[in-house]
């Protein structure tokens, strides 16, 4: 009997083109081995108010939990319930919503209890702003539900190592985008001409 392919959810508050790039790249890379389920919580948000919501292309089609709504206007309890329902059949859930959104941190804990592998996607670095030792220790405890973290670079790696991820995977490469899409938008063909 063939083994059922894994299901991986990628969750963000709202999609922009770089989010869609990541979903499509992962779907292409895992084609035939895993199903990728891109999930945006809402169609707009205060954070990405100036961006249009990206369009999923060939790799993965997305689910919007609250279409035509702003992430910031949906009550936390509704976001929590909708997220759990959307990902309950997934094996691994990557969460790109900030851990300061308490409903998503609680959801990460519940998903971990349900036996899911939960991965945090985060741009935070130690030097973003002044840190409190007490709060950082509480954060270390709060983030212990995550199986791994995906960060942008070395400063993110150092910060999450400080937060207790030393023995859990710290993956680098979170802030990526499709160079093919950028080249198309710039009116360049795909053969390498005009690149910098």
CSV table of N, CA and C in Angstrom, one decimal, residues 5-176:
chain,number,residue,atom,x,y,z
A,5,UNK,N,0.9,10.9,1.2
A,5,UNK,CA,1.9,12.0,1.2
A,5,UNK,C,1.6,12.9,2.4
A,6,UNK,N,2.6,13.5,3.0
A,6,UNK,CA,2.5,14.4,4.1
A,6,UNK,C,1.8,15.7,3.6
A,7,UNK,N,1.2,16.4,4.5
A,7,UNK,CA,0.5,17.7,4.2
A,7,UNK,C,1.1,18.7,5.1
A,8,UNK,N,1.6,19.8,4.4
A,8,UNK,CA,2.3,20.9,5.1
A,8,UNK,C,1.5,22.2,4.9
A,9,UNK,N,1.1,22.8,5.9
A,9,UNK,CA,0.4,24.1,5.9
A,9,UNK,C,1.4,25.3,6.1
A,10,UNK,N,1.2,26.3,5.3
A,10,UNK,CA,2.0,27.6,5.5
A,10,UNK,C,1.0,28.6,5.8
A,11,UNK,N,1.1,29.3,7.0
A,11,UNK,CA,0.1,30.2,7.4
A,11,UNK,C,0.7,31.6,7.6
A,12,UNK,N,0.1,32.6,7.0
A,12,UNK,CA,0.4,34.0,7.2
A,12,UNK,C,-0.9,34.8,7.4
A,13,UNK,N,-0.7,36.0,8.0
A,13,UNK,CA,-1.9,36.8,8.2
A,13,UNK,C,-2.6,37.2,6.9
A,14,UNK,N,-1.7,37.6,5.9
A,14,UNK,CA,-2.2,38.0,4.6
A,14,UNK,C,-1.1,37.7,3.6
A,15,UNK,N,-1.5,37.3,2.4
A,15,UNK,CA,-0.4,37.0,1.4
A,15,UNK,C,-0.1,38.2,0.6
A,16,UNK,N,1.2,38.3,0.4
A,16,UNK,CA,1.8,39.3,-0.6
A,16,UNK,C,2.6,38.4,-1.6
A,17,UNK,N,3.1,39.0,-2.6
A,17,UNK,CA,3.8,38.2,-3.6
A,17,UNK,C,5.0,37.3,-3.0
A,18,UNK,N,5.8,37.8,-2.1
A,18,UNK,CA,6.9,37.0,-1.6
A,18,UNK,C,6.3,35.7,-0.8
A,19,UNK,N,5.1,35.9,-0.2
A,19,UNK,CA,4.5,34.7,0.5
A,19,UNK,C,4.1,33.7,-0.5
A,20,UNK,N,3.5,34.2,-1.6
A,20,UNK,CA,3.1,33.2,-2.7
A,20,UNK,C,4.3,32.6,-3.3
A,21,UNK,N,5.4,33.4,-3.5
A,21,UNK,CA,6.7,32.8,-4.1
A,21,UNK,C,7.1,31.6,-3.2
A,22,UNK,N,7.1,31.8,-1.9
A,22,UNK,CA,7.5,30.7,-1.0
A,22,UNK,C,6.6,29.5,-1.1
A,23,UNK,N,5.3,29.7,-1.2
A,23,UNK,CA,4.3,28.6,-1.3
A,23,UNK,C,4.6,27.8,-2.6
A,24,UNK,N,4.7,28.5,-3.7
A,24,UNK,CA,4.9,27.9,-5.0
A,24,UNK,C,6.2,27.1,-5.1
A,25,UNK,N,7.3,27.7,-4.5
A,25,UNK,CA,8.6,27.1,-4.5
A,25,UNK,C,8.5,25.8,-3.7
A,26,UNK,N,7.9,25.8,-2.5
A,26,UNK,CA,7.8,24.6,-1.7
A,26,UNK,C,7.0,23.5,-2.4
A,27,UNK,N,5.8,24.0,-3.0
A,27,UNK,CA,5.0,23.0,-3.7
A,27,UNK,C,5.7,22.3,-4.8
A,28,UNK,N,6.5,23.1,-5.6
A,28,UNK,CA,7.3,22.6,-6.7
A,28,UNK,C,8.3,21.6,-6.2
A,29,UNK,N,9.0,22.0,-5.1
A,29,UNK,CA,10.1,21.2,-4.6
A,29,UNK,C,9.6,19.8,-4.0
A,30,UNK,N,8.4,19.9,-3.4
A,30,UNK,CA,7.8,18.7,-2.8
A,30,UNK,C,6.8,17.9,-3.6
A,31,UNK,N,6.7,18.3,-4.9
A,31,UNK,CA,5.7,17.7,-5.7
A,31,UNK,C,5.8,16.2,-5.7
A,32,UNK,N,4.7,15.5,-5.5
A,32,UNK,CA,4.6,14.1,-5.4
A,32,UNK,C,5.0,13.5,-4.1
A,33,UNK,N,5.6,14.3,-3.2
A,33,UNK,CA,6.1,13.8,-1.9
A,33,UNK,C,5.2,14.4,-0.7
A,34,UNK,N,4.7,15.6,-1.0
A,34,UNK,CA,3.9,16.3,0.1
A,34,UNK,C,2.9,17.2,-0.6
A,35,UNK,N,1.8,17.5,0.1
A,35,UNK,CA,0.9,18.4,-0.4
A,35,UNK,C,1.1,19.7,0.4
A,36,UNK,N,1.1,20.8,-0.3
A,36,UNK,CA,1.3,22.1,0.4
A,36,UNK,C,0.0,22.9,0.4
A,37,UNK,N,-0.4,23.3,1.6
A,37,UNK,CA,-1.6,24.0,1.9
A,37,UNK,C,-1.3,25.4,2.3
A,38,UNK,N,-1.3,26.4,1.4
A,38,UNK,CA,-1.1,27.8,1.8
A,38,UNK,C,-2.4,28.4,2.4
A,39,UNK,N,-2.2,29.0,3.5
A,39,UNK,CA,-3.4,29.6,4.2
A,39,UNK,C,-3.1,31.1,4.6
A,40,UNK,N,-3.9,32.0,4.2
A,40,UNK,CA,-3.9,33.3,4.7
A,40,UNK,C,-5.1,33.5,5.5
A,41,UNK,N,-4.9,34.2,6.6
A,41,UNK,CA,-6.0,34.4,7.6
A,41,UNK,C,-7.1,35.3,7.0
A,42,UNK,N,-6.6,36.5,6.4
A,42,UNK,CA,-7.6,37.5,5.9
A,42,UNK,C,-7.0,38.1,4.6
A,43,UNK,N,-7.8,38.8,3.9
A,43,UNK,CA,-7.4,39.4,2.6
A,43,UNK,C,-6.6,40.6,2.7
A,44,UNK,N,-6.7,41.3,3.9
A,44,UNK,CA,-5.9,42.5,4.1
A,44,UNK,C,-5.4,42.5,5.6
A,45,UNK,N,-4.5,43.4,5.8
A,45,UNK,CA,-4.1,43.6,7.2
A,45,UNK,C,-3.4,45.0,7.4
A,46,UNK,N,-3.3,45.5,8.6
A,46,UNK,CA,-2.6,46.8,8.8
A,46,UNK,C,-1.2,46.7,8.4
A,47,UNK,N,-0.6,45.6,8.6
A,47,UNK,CA,0.9,45.4,8.3
A,47,UNK,C,1.1,45.5,6.9
A,48,UNK,N,0.3,44.9,6.0
A,48,UNK,CA,0.5,44.8,4.6
A,48,UNK,C,-0.6,45.7,3.9
A,49,UNK,N,-1.0,46.8,4.4
A,49,UNK,CA,-2.1,47.6,3.9
A,49,UNK,C,-1.7,48.1,2.5
A,50,UNK,N,-0.5,48.4,2.2
A,50,UNK,CA,-0.1,48.9,0.9
A,50,UNK,C,0.3,47.9,-0.1
A,51,UNK,N,0.0,46.6,0.2
A,51,UNK,CA,0.3,45.5,-0.7
A,51,UNK,C,-0.9,44.9,-1.3
A,52,UNK,N,-0.9,44.5,-2.5
A,52,UNK,CA,-2.0,43.7,-3.0
A,52,UNK,C,-1.8,42.2,-2.5
A,53,UNK,N,-2.8,41.5,-2.4
A,53,UNK,CA,-2.7,40.1,-2.0
A,53,UNK,C,-2.2,39.3,-3.1
A,54,UNK,N,-1.1,38.6,-3.0
A,54,UNK,CA,-0.5,37.9,-4.0
A,54,UNK,C,-1.4,36.8,-4.6
A,55,UNK,N,-1.1,36.3,-5.8
A,55,UNK,CA,-1.9,35.3,-6.4
A,55,UNK,C,-1.1,34.0,-6.5
A,56,UNK,N,-1.7,33.0,-5.9
A,56,UNK,CA,-1.0,31.7,-6.0
A,56,UNK,C,-1.0,31.2,-7.4
A,57,UNK,N,0.2,30.7,-7.9
A,57,UNK,CA,0.3,30.3,-9.2
A,57,UNK,C,0.2,28.8,-9.4
A,58,UNK,N,1.2,28.3,-10.1
A,58,UNK,CA,1.1,26.9,-10.5
A,58,UNK,C,1.3,25.9,-9.4
A,59,UNK,N,2.0,26.3,-8.3
A,59,UNK,CA,2.4,25.4,-7.3
A,59,UNK,C,1.4,25.0,-6.3
A,60,UNK,N,0.7,26.0,-5.8
A,60,UNK,CA,-0.3,25.7,-4.7
A,60,UNK,C,-1.4,26.8,-4.7
A,61,UNK,N,-2.6,26.3,-4.5
A,61,UNK,CA,-3.7,27.3,-4.4
A,61,UNK,C,-4.0,27.5,-3.0
A,62,UNK,N,-4.3,28.8,-2.6
A,62,UNK,CA,-4.4,29.2,-1.2
A,62,UNK,C,-5.9,29.1,-0.7
A,63,UNK,N,-5.9,29.1,0.6
A,63,UNK,CA,-7.2,29.2,1.3
A,63,UNK,C,-7.2,30.5,2.1
A,64,UNK,N,-8.2,31.3,2.0
A,64,UNK,CA,-8.4,32.5,2.8
A,64,UNK,C,-9.4,32.3,3.8
A,65,UNK,N,-9.1,32.3,5.1
A,65,UNK,CA,-10.0,32.0,6.2
A,65,UNK,C,-11.1,33.0,6.3
A,66,UNK,N,-10.7,34.3,6.1
A,66,UNK,CA,-11.7,35.4,6.2
A,66,UNK,C,-11.6,36.3,5.0
A,67,UNK,N,-12.2,35.9,3.9
A,67,UNK,CA,-12.1,36.7,2.7
A,67,UNK,C,-12.7,38.1,2.9
A,68,UNK,N,-12.1,39.1,2.2
A,68,UNK,CA,-12.7,40.5,2.2
A,68,UNK,C,-12.7,41.0,3.7
A,69,UNK,N,-11.8,40.6,4.5
A,69,UNK,CA,-11.7,41.1,5.9
A,69,UNK,C,-10.3,41.5,6.2
A,70,UNK,N,-10.1,42.3,7.1
A,70,UNK,CA,-8.7,42.7,7.6
A,70,UNK,C,-8.4,41.8,8.8
A,71,UNK,N,-7.2,41.2,8.8
A,71,UNK,CA,-6.7,40.4,9.8
A,71,UNK,C,-6.9,41.0,11.2
A,72,UNK,N,-6.7,42.3,11.3
A,72,UNK,CA,-6.8,43.1,12.5
A,72,UNK,C,-8.2,43.2,13.1
A,73,UNK,N,-9.2,43.1,12.2
A,73,UNK,CA,-10.6,43.3,12.6
A,73,UNK,C,-11.3,42.0,13.0
A,74,UNK,N,-10.7,40.8,12.7
A,74,UNK,CA,-11.3,39.5,13.0
A,74,UNK,C,-10.9,39.2,14.5
A,75,UNK,N,-12.0,38.9,15.3
A,75,UNK,CA,-11.7,38.6,16.7
A,75,UNK,C,-10.7,37.5,16.8
A,76,UNK,N,-9.9,37.6,17.8
A,76,UNK,CA,-8.8,36.5,18.0
A,76,UNK,C,-9.5,35.1,18.2
A,77,UNK,N,-10.6,35.0,18.9
A,77,UNK,CA,-11.2,33.7,19.1
A,77,UNK,C,-11.6,33.1,17.8
A,78,UNK,N,-12.1,33.9,16.9
A,78,UNK,CA,-12.5,33.4,15.6
A,78,UNK,C,-11.3,33.0,14.7
A,79,UNK,N,-10.2,33.8,14.8
A,79,UNK,CA,-9.0,33.4,14.0
A,79,UNK,C,-8.5,32.1,14.6
A,80,UNK,N,-8.5,31.9,15.9
A,80,UNK,CA,-8.0,30.7,16.5
A,80,UNK,C,-8.8,29.4,16.0
A,81,UNK,N,-10.1,29.5,16.1
A,81,UNK,CA,-11.0,28.4,15.7
A,81,UNK,C,-10.8,28.1,14.2
A,82,UNK,N,-10.8,29.1,13.4
A,82,UNK,CA,-10.6,28.9,11.9
A,82,UNK,C,-9.3,28.3,11.6
A,83,UNK,N,-8.3,28.7,12.3
A,83,UNK,CA,-6.9,28.1,12.0
A,83,UNK,C,-6.9,26.7,12.4
A,84,UNK,N,-7.4,26.3,13.6
A,84,UNK,CA,-7.3,24.9,14.0
A,84,UNK,C,-8.1,24.0,13.0
A,85,UNK,N,-9.3,24.5,12.6
A,85,UNK,CA,-10.1,23.7,11.6
A,85,UNK,C,-9.4,23.6,10.3
A,86,UNK,N,-8.7,24.6,9.9
A,86,UNK,CA,-8.0,24.6,8.6
A,86,UNK,C,-6.8,23.7,8.6
A,87,UNK,N,-6.1,23.5,9.7
A,87,UNK,CA,-4.9,22.7,9.7
A,87,UNK,C,-5.0,21.4,10.4
A,88,UNK,N,-6.1,21.0,10.9
A,88,UNK,CA,-6.2,19.8,11.7
A,88,UNK,C,-5.8,18.6,10.9
A,89,UNK,N,-5.9,18.6,9.6
A,89,UNK,CA,-5.5,17.4,8.8
A,89,UNK,C,-4.1,17.4,8.3
A,90,UNK,N,-3.3,18.5,8.7
A,90,UNK,CA,-1.9,18.6,8.3
A,90,UNK,C,-1.0,18.0,9.2
A,91,UNK,N,0.1,17.5,8.7
A,91,UNK,CA,1.2,16.9,9.5
A,91,UNK,C,2.1,18.0,10.1
A,92,UNK,N,2.4,19.0,9.3
A,92,UNK,CA,3.3,20.0,9.7
A,92,UNK,C,2.7,21.4,9.4
A,93,UNK,N,2.8,22.3,10.4
A,93,UNK,CA,2.2,23.6,10.2
A,93,UNK,C,3.3,24.7,10.4
A,94,UNK,N,3.6,25.4,9.4
A,94,UNK,CA,4.5,26.6,9.4
A,94,UNK,C,3.7,27.8,9.7
A,95,UNK,N,4.0,28.5,10.8
A,95,UNK,CA,3.3,29.7,11.1
A,95,UNK,C,4.1,31.0,11.0
A,96,UNK,N,3.7,31.9,10.1
A,96,UNK,CA,4.4,33.1,9.9
A,96,UNK,C,3.7,34.3,10.5
A,97,UNK,N,2.7,34.1,11.3
A,97,UNK,CA,2.0,35.2,12.0
A,97,UNK,C,2.8,35.4,13.3
A,98,UNK,N,3.1,36.7,13.6
A,98,UNK,CA,4.0,37.0,14.8
A,98,UNK,C,3.5,36.3,16.1
A,99,UNK,N,4.5,35.8,16.9
A,99,UNK,CA,4.1,35.1,18.1
A,99,UNK,C,3.5,36.1,19.1
A,100,UNK,N,3.6,37.4,18.9
A,100,UNK,CA,2.9,38.3,19.8
A,100,UNK,C,1.4,38.3,19.6
A,101,UNK,N,0.9,37.6,18.5
A,101,UNK,CA,-0.5,37.4,18.4
A,101,UNK,C,-0.9,36.2,19.2
A,102,UNK,N,-1.4,36.4,20.4
A,102,UNK,CA,-1.5,35.3,21.4
A,102,UNK,C,-2.4,34.2,20.9
A,103,UNK,N,-3.4,34.4,20.1
A,103,UNK,CA,-4.2,33.4,19.6
A,103,UNK,C,-3.4,32.4,18.7
A,104,UNK,N,-2.4,32.9,18.0
A,104,UNK,CA,-1.6,32.0,17.2
A,104,UNK,C,-0.6,31.2,18.1
A,105,UNK,N,-0.1,31.8,19.1
A,105,UNK,CA,0.8,31.1,20.0
A,105,UNK,C,0.0,30.0,20.8
A,106,UNK,N,-1.2,30.3,21.2
A,106,UNK,CA,-2.0,29.2,21.8
A,106,UNK,C,-2.3,28.1,20.8
A,107,UNK,N,-2.6,28.5,19.6
A,107,UNK,CA,-2.9,27.5,18.5
A,107,UNK,C,-1.7,26.6,18.3
A,108,UNK,N,-0.5,27.2,18.3
A,108,UNK,CA,0.8,26.4,18.2
A,108,UNK,C,0.9,25.4,19.3
A,109,UNK,N,0.6,25.8,20.5
A,109,UNK,CA,0.6,24.9,21.6
A,109,UNK,C,-0.4,23.7,21.4
A,110,UNK,N,-1.6,24.1,21.0
A,110,UNK,CA,-2.6,23.1,20.8
A,110,UNK,C,-2.2,22.1,19.7
A,111,UNK,N,-1.7,22.7,18.6
A,111,UNK,CA,-1.3,21.8,17.5
A,111,UNK,C,-0.2,20.9,17.9
A,112,UNK,N,0.7,21.3,18.7
A,112,UNK,CA,1.8,20.5,19.2
A,112,UNK,C,1.2,19.3,20.1
A,113,UNK,N,0.3,19.7,21.0
A,113,UNK,CA,-0.4,18.7,21.8
A,113,UNK,C,-1.1,17.7,20.9
A,114,UNK,N,-1.7,18.1,19.7
A,114,UNK,CA,-2.4,17.2,18.8
A,114,UNK,C,-1.4,16.4,18.0
A,115,UNK,N,-0.1,16.5,18.2
A,115,UNK,CA,0.9,15.7,17.6
A,115,UNK,C,1.4,16.3,16.3
A,116,UNK,N,1.1,17.5,16.0
A,116,UNK,CA,1.6,18.2,14.8
A,116,UNK,C,3.0,18.7,15.0
A,117,UNK,N,3.8,18.8,13.9
A,117,UNK,CA,5.1,19.5,13.9
A,117,UNK,C,4.8,20.9,13.6
A,118,UNK,N,5.2,21.8,14.5
A,118,UNK,CA,4.9,23.2,14.3
A,118,UNK,C,6.2,24.0,14.2
A,119,UNK,N,6.3,24.8,13.1
A,119,UNK,CA,7.5,25.5,12.8
A,119,UNK,C,7.1,27.0,12.8
A,120,UNK,N,7.9,27.8,13.5
A,120,UNK,CA,7.8,29.3,13.5
A,120,UNK,C,8.6,29.9,12.3
A,121,UNK,N,8.0,30.8,11.6
A,121,UNK,CA,8.7,31.6,10.6
A,121,UNK,C,8.7,33.0,11.1
A,122,UNK,N,10.0,33.6,11.2
A,122,UNK,CA,10.1,34.8,12.0
A,122,UNK,C,11.3,35.6,11.5
A,123,UNK,N,11.1,37.0,11.5
A,123,UNK,CA,12.2,37.9,11.1
A,123,UNK,C,12.9,38.5,12.3
A,124,UNK,N,12.5,38.2,13.5
A,124,UNK,CA,13.0,38.8,14.7
A,124,UNK,C,14.5,38.6,14.9
A,125,UNK,N,15.1,39.7,15.5
A,125,UNK,CA,16.5,39.6,15.8
A,125,UNK,C,16.6,40.3,17.2
A,126,UNK,N,17.7,39.9,17.9
A,126,UNK,CA,17.9,40.4,19.3
A,126,UNK,C,18.0,42.0,19.3
A,127,UNK,N,18.5,42.6,18.3
A,127,UNK,CA,18.8,44.0,18.3
A,127,UNK,C,17.6,44.8,17.6
A,128,UNK,N,16.4,44.2,17.5
A,128,UNK,CA,15.3,45.0,16.9
A,128,UNK,C,14.9,46.1,17.8
A,129,UNK,N,15.0,45.9,19.1
A,129,UNK,CA,14.6,47.0,20.1
A,129,UNK,C,15.1,46.5,21.4
A,130,UNK,N,15.2,47.4,22.5
A,130,UNK,CA,15.6,46.9,23.8
A,130,UNK,C,14.8,45.7,24.3
A,131,UNK,N,15.5,44.8,24.9
A,131,UNK,CA,14.9,43.6,25.4
A,131,UNK,C,14.9,43.5,26.9
A,132,UNK,N,13.8,42.9,27.5
A,132,UNK,CA,13.7,42.7,28.9
A,132,UNK,C,14.1,41.3,29.2
A,133,UNK,N,15.0,41.1,30.2
A,133,UNK,CA,15.4,39.8,30.6
A,133,UNK,C,14.2,38.9,31.0
A,134,UNK,N,13.3,39.5,31.8
A,134,UNK,CA,12.2,38.8,32.3
A,134,UNK,C,11.3,38.4,31.1
A,135,UNK,N,11.0,39.3,30.2
A,135,UNK,CA,10.1,39.0,29.1
A,135,UNK,C,10.8,38.0,28.2
A,136,UNK,N,12.1,38.1,27.9
A,136,UNK,CA,12.7,37.1,27.0
A,136,UNK,C,12.7,35.7,27.6
A,137,UNK,N,12.8,35.6,28.9
A,137,UNK,CA,12.7,34.3,29.5
A,137,UNK,C,11.3,33.7,29.4
A,138,UNK,N,10.3,34.6,29.6
A,138,UNK,CA,8.9,34.1,29.3
A,138,UNK,C,8.7,33.7,27.9
A,139,UNK,N,9.3,34.5,27.0
A,139,UNK,CA,9.2,34.2,25.6
A,139,UNK,C,9.8,32.8,25.3
A,140,UNK,N,11.0,32.6,25.9
A,140,UNK,CA,11.7,31.3,25.7
A,140,UNK,C,10.7,30.1,26.1
A,141,UNK,N,10.0,30.3,27.2
A,141,UNK,CA,9.0,29.3,27.6
A,141,UNK,C,7.9,29.2,26.6
A,142,UNK,N,7.3,30.3,26.2
A,142,UNK,CA,6.2,30.3,25.3
A,142,UNK,C,6.5,29.7,23.9
A,143,UNK,N,7.7,29.9,23.4
A,143,UNK,CA,8.1,29.4,22.1
A,143,UNK,C,8.6,27.9,22.2
A,144,UNK,N,8.6,27.3,23.3
A,144,UNK,CA,9.1,26.0,23.4
A,144,UNK,C,8.2,24.9,22.8
A,145,UNK,N,7.0,25.4,22.3
A,145,UNK,CA,6.1,24.4,21.6
A,145,UNK,C,6.5,24.2,20.2
A,146,UNK,N,7.4,25.1,19.6
A,146,UNK,CA,7.8,25.0,18.2
A,146,UNK,C,8.9,23.9,18.0
A,147,UNK,N,8.7,23.1,17.0
A,147,UNK,CA,9.7,22.1,16.7
A,147,UNK,C,11.0,22.7,16.0
A,148,UNK,N,10.8,23.8,15.4
A,148,UNK,CA,11.9,24.5,14.7
A,148,UNK,C,11.5,25.9,14.4
A,149,UNK,N,12.5,26.7,13.9
A,149,UNK,CA,12.2,28.1,13.5
A,149,UNK,C,12.9,28.3,12.2
A,150,UNK,N,12.3,29.1,11.3
A,150,UNK,CA,12.9,29.6,10.1
A,150,UNK,C,13.1,31.1,10.2
A,151,UNK,N,14.4,31.5,10.0
A,151,UNK,CA,14.8,32.9,10.2
A,151,UNK,C,15.4,33.4,8.9
A,152,UNK,N,15.6,34.7,8.8
A,152,UNK,CA,16.2,35.4,7.6
A,152,UNK,C,17.7,35.2,7.5
A,153,UNK,N,18.4,35.2,8.6
A,153,UNK,CA,19.9,35.2,8.5
A,153,UNK,C,20.5,34.9,9.8
A,154,UNK,N,21.8,35.2,9.9
A,154,UNK,CA,22.7,34.9,11.0
A,154,UNK,C,22.2,35.6,12.3
A,155,UNK,N,21.7,36.9,12.2
A,155,UNK,CA,21.3,37.6,13.5
A,155,UNK,C,20.0,36.9,14.0
A,156,UNK,N,19.1,36.4,13.1
A,156,UNK,CA,18.0,35.7,13.6
A,156,UNK,C,18.4,34.4,14.2
A,157,UNK,N,19.3,33.7,13.6
A,157,UNK,CA,19.8,32.4,14.2
A,157,UNK,C,20.3,32.7,15.6
A,158,UNK,N,21.1,33.7,15.8
A,158,UNK,CA,21.7,34.0,17.1
A,158,UNK,C,20.6,34.3,18.1
A,159,UNK,N,19.6,35.0,17.7
A,159,UNK,CA,18.5,35.4,18.6
A,159,UNK,C,17.7,34.1,19.1
A,160,UNK,N,17.4,33.3,18.1
A,160,UNK,CA,16.6,32.1,18.5
A,160,UNK,C,17.4,31.0,19.2
A,161,UNK,N,18.7,31.0,19.0
A,161,UNK,CA,19.6,30.2,19.8
A,161,UNK,C,19.5,30.7,21.2
A,162,UNK,N,19.6,32.0,21.4
A,162,UNK,CA,19.4,32.6,22.8
A,162,UNK,C,18.1,32.2,23.4
A,163,UNK,N,17.0,32.1,22.5
A,163,UNK,CA,15.7,31.8,23.0
A,163,UNK,C,15.5,30.3,23.2
A,164,UNK,N,16.5,29.5,23.2
A,164,UNK,CA,16.4,28.1,23.5
A,164,UNK,C,16.3,27.1,22.3
A,165,UNK,N,16.5,27.6,21.1
A,165,UNK,CA,16.4,26.7,20.0
A,165,UNK,C,17.7,26.0,19.6
A,166,UNK,N,18.7,26.0,20.5
A,166,UNK,CA,20.0,25.4,20.3
A,166,UNK,C,19.9,24.0,19.8
A,167,UNK,N,19.0,23.2,20.4
A,167,UNK,CA,18.9,21.7,20.0
A,167,UNK,C,17.8,21.5,19.0
A,168,UNK,N,17.0,22.5,18.7
A,168,UNK,CA,15.9,22.4,17.7
A,168,UNK,C,16.4,23.1,16.4
A,169,UNK,N,16.0,22.6,15.3
A,169,UNK,CA,16.5,23.2,14.0
A,169,UNK,C,16.2,24.7,13.9
A,170,UNK,N,17.2,25.5,13.4
A,170,UNK,CA,17.1,26.9,13.1
A,170,UNK,C,17.4,27.0,11.6
A,171,UNK,N,16.4,27.1,10.8
A,171,UNK,CA,16.6,27.1,9.3
A,171,UNK,C,16.7,28.6,8.8
A,172,UNK,N,17.7,28.8,8.0
A,172,UNK,CA,18.0,30.1,7.4
A,172,UNK,C,17.4,30.2,6.0
A,173,UNK,N,16.9,31.4,5.6
A,173,UNK,CA,16.4,31.5,4.3
A,173,UNK,C,14.9,32.0,4.2
A,174,UNK,N,14.4,32.5,5.3
A,174,UNK,CA,13.0,32.9,5.4
A,174,UNK,C,12.7,34.0,4.4
A,175,UNK,N,13.4,35.0,4.3
A,175,UNK,CA,13.1,36.1,3.4
A,175,UNK,C,13.6,35.9,2.0
A,176,UNK,N,12.9,35.1,1.3
A,176,UNK,CA,13.3,34.8,-0.1
A,176,UNK,C,12.1,35.2,-1.0
